[in-house]
Coordinates of C-alpha atoms in Angstrom, one line a residue:
X1 CA -2.3 -49.9 30.0
X2 CA -6.6 -50.4 28.9
X3 CA -6.9 -46.9 27.6
X4 CA -9.9 -46.9 25.6
X5 CA -8.9 -46.5 21.5
X6 CA -10.9 -43.4 21.4
X7 CA -9.6 -41.6 24.1
X8 CA -6.7 -41.6 22.4
X9 CA -5.9 -37.4 20.0
X10 CA -2.5 -38.1 17.2
X11 CA -1.2 -35.5 15.4
X12 CA 0.9 -34.8 12.3
X13 CA 0.8 -32.7 10.3
X14 CA -0.3 -33.5 7.2
X15 CA -3.1 -35.6 5.4
X16 CA -1.4 -38.3 3.8
X17 CA 1.4 -39.1 7.5
X18 CA -1.9 -39.7 9.6
X19 CA -3.3 -42.1 6.5
X20 CA 0.6 -44.0 7.2
X21 CA -0.1 -43.8 10.9
X22 CA -3.4 -45.1 11.1
X23 CA -2.9 -47.2 7.8
X24 CA 0.5 -49.1 10.4
X25 CA -1.1 -49.2 13.5
X26 CA -3.9 -50.9 11.9
X27 CA -1.2 -53.8 9.3
X28 CA 1.0 -54.5 13.2
X29 CA -1.9 -54.7 15.1
X30 CA -3.8 -57.6 12.5
X31 CA 0.0 -59.2 12.6
X32 CA -0.3 -59.6 16.0
X33 CA -3.8 -61.5 15.7
X34 CA -2.1 -63.9 13.7
X35 CA 1.3 -64.4 15.8
X36 CA 1.9 -67.8 18.2
X37 CA 3.0 -66.9 22.0
X38 CA 6.5 -67.0 21.2
X39 CA 7.1 -64.2 18.2
X40 CA 3.7 -62.5 20.4
X41 CA 5.7 -61.9 23.4
X42 CA 9.0 -60.4 21.1
X43 CA 6.2 -58.0 19.6
X44 CA 5.3 -56.8 22.7
X45 CA 9.1 -56.5 24.2
X46 CA 10.0 -54.4 21.3
X47 CA 7.3 -51.9 22.0
X48 CA 9.6 -51.5 25.6
X49 CA 7.7 -53.9 27.8
X50 CA 10.3 -56.3 29.3
X51 CA 8.3 -58.9 30.2
X52 CA 4.8 -59.8 28.6
X53 CA 2.3 -61.5 30.5
X54 CA -0.2 -64.0 30.0
X55 CA -3.2 -62.0 29.9
X56 CA -0.9 -58.9 28.1
X57 CA -1.3 -61.6 25.8
X58 CA -4.8 -61.7 25.0
X59 CA -5.2 -57.8 26.2
X60 CA -2.5 -57.0 22.2
X61 CA -4.7 -60.4 20.3
X62 CA -7.9 -57.9 21.0
X63 CA -6.3 -54.8 19.8
X64 CA -7.1 -55.2 16.2
X65 CA -10.8 -55.5 16.9
X66 CA -10.8 -52.9 19.5
X67 CA -9.5 -50.7 17.6
X68 CA -12.0 -51.2 14.1
X69 CA -15.2 -50.6 16.6
X70 CA -13.8 -48.1 18.2
X71 CA -16.7 -44.7 17.8
X72 CA -15.8 -42.5 15.3
X73 CA -12.7 -44.3 13.8
X74 CA -8.8 -43.9 15.5
X75 CA -7.7 -40.1 16.2
X76 CA -5.4 -40.3 14.3
X77 CA -5.3 -37.1 12.9
X78 CA -3.8 -33.4 11.3
X79 CA -3.3 -30.4 13.8
X80 CA -6.5 -29.1 10.9
X81 CA -8.5 -31.3 11.4
X82 CA -8.4 -31.3 15.2
X83 CA -9.2 -27.9 14.4
X84 CA -12.3 -28.2 12.6
X85 CA -13.3 -30.4 14.1
X86 CA -13.7 -28.2 17.6
X87 CA -15.1 -25.4 15.1
X88 CA -18.3 -27.2 14.7
X89 CA -19.1 -28.5 17.9
X90 CA -18.9 -25.4 19.7
X91 CA -19.4 -22.9 16.6
X92 CA -21.0 -20.7 18.7
X93 CA -18.6 -20.1 21.7
X94 CA -15.8 -20.0 18.4
X95 CA -18.1 -17.2 16.5
X96 CA -17.7 -19.4 14.0
X97 CA -20.3 -20.0 11.1
X98 CA -22.1 -23.4 12.8
X99 CA -22.2 -24.8 9.4
X100 CA -18.3 -23.7 7.9
X101 CA -16.6 -24.6 5.1
X102 CA -12.9 -25.2 4.9
X103 CA -11.0 -23.4 2.3
X104 CA -8.6 -25.2 0.3
X105 CA -5.3 -24.3 -1.3
X106 CA -6.5 -23.5 -4.7
X107 CA -9.9 -21.7 -3.9
X108 CA -7.7 -19.6 -1.5
X109 CA -5.2 -18.7 -4.4
X110 CA -8.4 -17.7 -6.8
X111 CA -10.0 -15.2 -4.6
X112 CA -6.7 -14.0 -3.7
X113 CA -6.9 -13.2 -7.2
X114 CA -10.1 -11.7 -6.8
X115 CA -9.4 -9.4 -4.5
X116 CA -5.7 -8.6 -6.3
X117 CA -7.8 -8.4 -9.3
X118 CA -10.5 -5.8 -7.7
X119 CA -7.7 -3.0 -6.3
X120 CA -5.8 -2.8 -9.6
X121 CA -8.9 -2.2 -10.8
X122 CA -9.2 0.0 -8.0
X123 CA -6.5 1.8 -8.1
X124 CA -6.2 2.2 -11.6
X125 CA -9.9 4.1 -12.3
X126 CA -8.2 7.3 -10.0
X127 CA -4.3 7.0 -9.9
X128 CA -4.0 9.5 -8.2
X129 CA -5.5 8.6 -4.3
X130 CA -3.9 6.1 -2.2
X131 CA -4.0 3.0 -3.6
X132 CA -3.7 4.4 -7.5
X133 CA -0.2 5.6 -6.3
X134 CA 0.3 3.2 -4.2
X135 CA -0.1 0.8 -7.9
X136 CA 1.9 3.5 -9.5
X137 CA 5.4 2.9 -6.8
X138 CA 4.8 -0.7 -6.6
X139 CA 4.6 -1.6 -9.5
X140 CA 8.2 0.4 -10.3
X141 CA 10.5 -1.5 -8.4
X142 CA 9.0 -5.4 -8.8
X143 CA 8.3 -7.1 -11.4
X144 CA 5.3 -8.8 -12.2
X145 CA 4.9 -11.6 -10.6
X146 CA 7.4 -10.4 -7.5
X147 CA 4.3 -7.9 -7.3
X148 CA 2.3 -11.0 -6.7
X149 CA 4.2 -13.4 -4.5
X150 CA 4.8 -10.5 -2.3
X151 CA 1.3 -9.0 -1.7
X152 CA -0.3 -12.9 -1.2
X153 CA 2.8 -13.8 1.3
X154 CA 1.3 -10.4 3.1
X155 CA -2.3 -11.1 2.8
X156 CA -1.2 -14.5 4.7
X157 CA 1.3 -13.9 6.9
X158 CA -1.1 -12.6 10.1
X159 CA 0.7 -13.5 12.6
X160 CA 3.2 -10.7 11.7
X161 CA 1.8 -7.9 8.5
X162 CA -1.0 -7.7 9.0
X163 CA -1.3 -8.4 12.4
X164 CA 0.7 -4.9 12.8
X165 CA -1.5 -2.9 10.2
X166 CA -4.5 -3.7 12.3
X167 CA -2.3 -3.1 15.9
X168 CA -0.6 0.1 14.1
X169 CA -4.2 1.5 13.1
X170 CA -4.0 0.8 9.5
X171 CA -1.5 1.6 6.2
X172 CA -0.4 5.3 7.1
X173 CA 0.0 4.9 11.0
X174 CA 2.4 1.6 9.9
X175 CA 4.0 3.8 7.1
X176 CA 4.5 5.8 10.5
X177 CA 6.5 3.7 12.3
X178 CA 8.8 2.7 9.7
X179 CA 9.7 5.8 8.3
X180 CA 10.3 6.7 12.3
X181 CA 12.9 3.6 12.7
X182 CA 14.7 4.1 9.6
X183 CA 14.9 8.1 11.0
X184 CA 13.1 9.3 8.9
X185 CA 10.0 13.2 8.6
X186 CA 7.1 12.8 6.9
X187 CA 9.6 15.6 4.2
X188 CA 11.5 13.7 3.1
X189 CA 11.2 12.8 -0.6
X190 CA 12.4 11.2 -3.0
X191 CA 12.9 13.7 -5.0
X192 CA 14.6 15.8 -2.8
X193 CA 16.9 13.6 -1.9
X194 CA 18.0 12.6 -6.0
X195 CA 17.8 16.0 -6.6
X196 CA 20.6 16.9 -3.9
X197 CA 22.5 13.8 -5.1
X198 CA 22.7 15.3 -8.8
X199 CA 23.2 19.0 -8.7
X200 CA 25.6 19.4 -5.2
X201 CA 28.1 21.9 -4.4
X202 CA 31.0 20.4 -4.9
X203 CA 29.8 18.7 -9.5
X204 CA 26.4 19.9 -10.6
X205 CA 25.2 18.7 -13.3
X206 CA 25.0 22.2 -15.7
X207 CA 30.1 21.2 -14.8
X208 CA 29.5 17.5 -15.8
X209 CA 30.5 17.8 -19.6
X210 CA 33.2 20.4 -18.6
X211 CA 34.6 18.0 -16.0
X212 CA 34.6 14.9 -18.3
X213 CA 36.0 16.3 -21.1
X214 CA 39.4 17.0 -18.5
X215 CA 39.0 13.3 -17.0
X216 CA 39.3 12.3 -21.0
X217 CA 43.1 13.7 -19.8
X218 CA 43.9 11.1 -17.8
X219 CA 44.5 7.8 -17.0
X220 CA 41.8 4.5 -17.3
X221 CA 40.8 5.3 -14.4
X222 CA 39.6 8.9 -14.8
X223 CA 38.3 8.0 -18.5
X224 CA 36.2 5.3 -16.8
X225 CA 34.9 7.6 -14.5
X226 CA 34.7 10.8 -17.2
X227 CA 32.2 7.3 -19.8
X228 CA 30.2 6.3 -16.1
X229 CA 29.7 11.2 -16.3
X230 CA 28.4 10.4 -19.9
X231 CA 26.0 8.0 -18.9
X232 CA 24.9 10.0 -16.3
X233 CA 23.6 12.8 -18.4
X234 CA 22.6 11.2 -21.0
X235 CA 19.9 9.4 -18.5
X236 CA 16.5 10.3 -16.3
X237 CA 15.4 10.7 -13.5
X238 CA 16.4 7.5 -11.1
X239 CA 18.8 6.1 -13.7
X240 CA 20.4 9.2 -13.9
X241 CA 21.0 9.4 -10.1
X242 CA 22.1 5.5 -10.5
X243 CA 24.5 6.4 -13.5
X244 CA 26.0 9.7 -11.3
X245 CA 26.7 6.9 -8.3
X246 CA 28.6 4.0 -10.3
X247 CA 32.1 6.7 -10.5
X248 CA 31.8 6.5 -6.5
X249 CA 30.5 3.4 -5.8
X250 CA 31.8 0.0 -6.7
X251 CA 30.4 -1.8 -9.7
X252 CA 29.5 -5.4 -7.0
X253 CA 29.3 -4.8 -3.8
X254 CA 27.7 -1.2 -4.3
X255 CA 30.2 0.6 -1.3
X256 CA 32.4 3.4 -1.6
X257 CA 35.4 3.1 -3.8
X258 CA 38.8 4.5 -2.2
X259 CA 39.7 7.0 -5.0
X260 CA 38.2 8.8 -7.5
X261 CA 41.1 9.6 -9.1
X262 CA 44.6 8.4 -9.6
X263 CA 47.9 11.0 -7.8
X264 CA 48.9 11.8 -10.4
X265 CA 45.9 13.2 -11.9
X266 CA 45.1 15.1 -8.1
X267 CA 48.2 16.1 -8.4
X268 CA 48.3 17.9 -12.4
X269 CA 44.9 19.0 -11.9
X270 CA 44.1 19.7 -7.9
X271 CA 41.0 21.7 -8.0
X272 CA 39.6 19.3 -9.6
X273 CA 40.9 16.1 -7.6
X274 CA 40.0 18.4 -4.2
X275 CA 36.6 18.1 -6.2
X276 CA 36.0 14.3 -6.6
X277 CA 36.7 14.0 -2.5
X278 CA 34.7 16.5 -1.5
X279 CA 31.4 14.5 -3.7
X280 CA 32.9 11.3 -2.8
X281 CA 32.6 12.3 1.3
X282 CA 29.6 14.3 0.3
X283 CA 27.6 11.5 -0.7
X284 CA 27.7 8.6 1.7
X285 CA 24.5 9.8 3.7
X286 CA 22.6 11.0 1.4
X287 CA 23.0 7.4 -0.5
X288 CA 21.8 5.8 3.0
X289 CA 19.1 8.6 3.2
X290 CA 18.1 7.7 0.0
X291 CA 17.7 3.3 0.6
X292 CA 15.5 4.7 3.2
X293 CA 13.3 6.6 1.7
X294 CA 13.0 4.3 -1.2
X295 CA 12.1 1.2 1.8
X296 CA 9.9 3.3 3.7
X297 CA 8.4 4.1 0.3
X298 CA 8.3 0.4 -1.5
X299 CA 6.7 -0.9 2.0
X300 CA 4.1 2.0 2.5
X301 CA 3.5 0.5 -1.2
X302 CA 2.6 -3.1 0.0
X303 CA 0.9 -2.0 3.0
X304 CA -2.2 0.2 0.5
X305 CA -2.4 -2.3 -1.5
X306 CA -1.4 -5.6 0.7
X307 CA -3.5 -4.0 3.3
X308 CA -6.8 -3.2 0.2
X309 CA -6.5 -6.8 -1.1
X310 CA -6.8 -8.4 2.8
X311 CA -9.7 -6.2 3.2
X312 CA -11.4 -8.0 -0.2
X313 CA -9.8 -11.4 1.3
X314 CA -11.6 -11.0 4.8
X315 CA -14.7 -9.3 3.3
X316 CA -15.4 -12.4 0.1
X317 CA -14.5 -15.5 3.2
X318 CA -17.0 -13.9 5.8
X319 CA -19.9 -13.6 3.3
X320 CA -19.4 -17.3 2.2
X321 CA -19.5 -19.2 5.3
X322 CA -15.5 -19.7 4.6
X323 CA -12.5 -20.2 7.0
X324 CA -9.4 -20.8 5.7
X325 CA -6.3 -22.4 7.3
X326 CA -5.0 -19.5 10.0
X327 CA -8.6 -19.5 10.2
X328 CA -8.7 -22.6 11.6
X329 CA -5.5 -22.6 14.1
X330 CA -6.5 -18.2 14.9
X331 CA -10.1 -19.5 15.4
X332 CA -9.0 -22.3 17.8
X333 CA -6.5 -20.5 20.1
X334 CA -9.2 -18.4 20.3
X335 CA -11.3 -20.5 21.3
X336 CA -9.7 -22.1 24.2
X337 CA -8.6 -18.9 25.4
X338 CA -12.0 -17.8 25.7
X339 CA -14.4 -16.9 28.4
X340 CA -16.2 -20.8 27.5
X341 CA -12.9 -22.5 27.3
X342 CA -13.3 -24.0 30.5
X343 CA -16.2 -25.7 29.3
X344 CA -14.9 -26.1 26.0
X345 CA -12.0 -27.9 27.9
X346 CA -14.2 -30.0 30.2
X347 CA -15.3 -31.2 27.0
X348 CA -12.3 -32.2 25.6
X349 CA -11.2 -33.7 28.7
X350 CA -14.1 -36.2 28.8
X351 CA -13.0 -37.2 25.5
X352 CA -9.3 -37.1 25.5
X353 CA -7.2 -39.1 28.0
X354 CA -3.8 -38.4 25.7
X355 CA -2.3 -36.5 22.5
X356 CA 0.5 -38.3 20.9
X357 CA 2.6 -35.3 19.3
X358 CA 3.5 -36.2 16.2
X359 CA 7.0 -34.1 14.5
X360 CA 6.8 -32.1 17.8
X361 CA 9.4 -29.3 16.6
X362 CA 7.2 -28.2 13.5
X363 CA 3.8 -28.6 15.1

């Protein structure tokens, strides 16, 4: 249609795709130069133009040279390359360092490792601080590799995780929001709930050995529960609670068992049968509350650690004038929506007439 190549912007998602697209454009246009009229007419028809003309053939043969001579080359680039160019063109309007450097994945990983290490050292030096308690809670409930991955994901999830903590006003405020969603109060503590589970009115720990001996006299169901009760008695802390709950929850799905004792056992020992049945009915609300508190406490630990790591990561980026790939997107969006956007849009409009987007459903 006679549009200058420099007025066309092609956007794709990866550097490899951009290079491939550029190579295909030059290969196609270079091939057109070598074709005779009939072959070129067929190639032009393949592009969707039904009736090629002599004038169109002449233009087609000139496109290869036109593309080669395009100032700055064809604009076939990734979203991040476009953002980099815009931010370098308008650093003042975008509030970015005039000579910023784009942080690659390897350097980003190293920076996050340093940021995490600094937080871990702070936590280990002061275990009674909020960050110290958070580290203990997090390490107790996650494998080392998993924990690192979770912290990294949280630090880089600016659209969700850090946007939430920033909007809430910090990790403590975000934790209060979690408590509200889970229906918990500030006074709900895991130790208290676990104590209530194992020392309830029906089968307190002081009666477990006696109860186990009575269950030994029953069928396989009762004998298995006697073994579970003794395993719970031998354990401590959260493990003891989990072992005790095995009596009332199924092994795989961890749902409430239909019965804890057989009918024959309950008929022969009605008092104990009623206690087991009453305990089975008492536990579900406590189990749910325990799960909710564990979710809250683990989330709180992650909040404190991730916010601290992210703060260190942001600080180093700022000191060194670095932008990561997410920064490029965020700062460009802010630039185009800012008070200076009219000037920026004007400059863009003068440089680009058409935008072609590859893989639009992803980008």
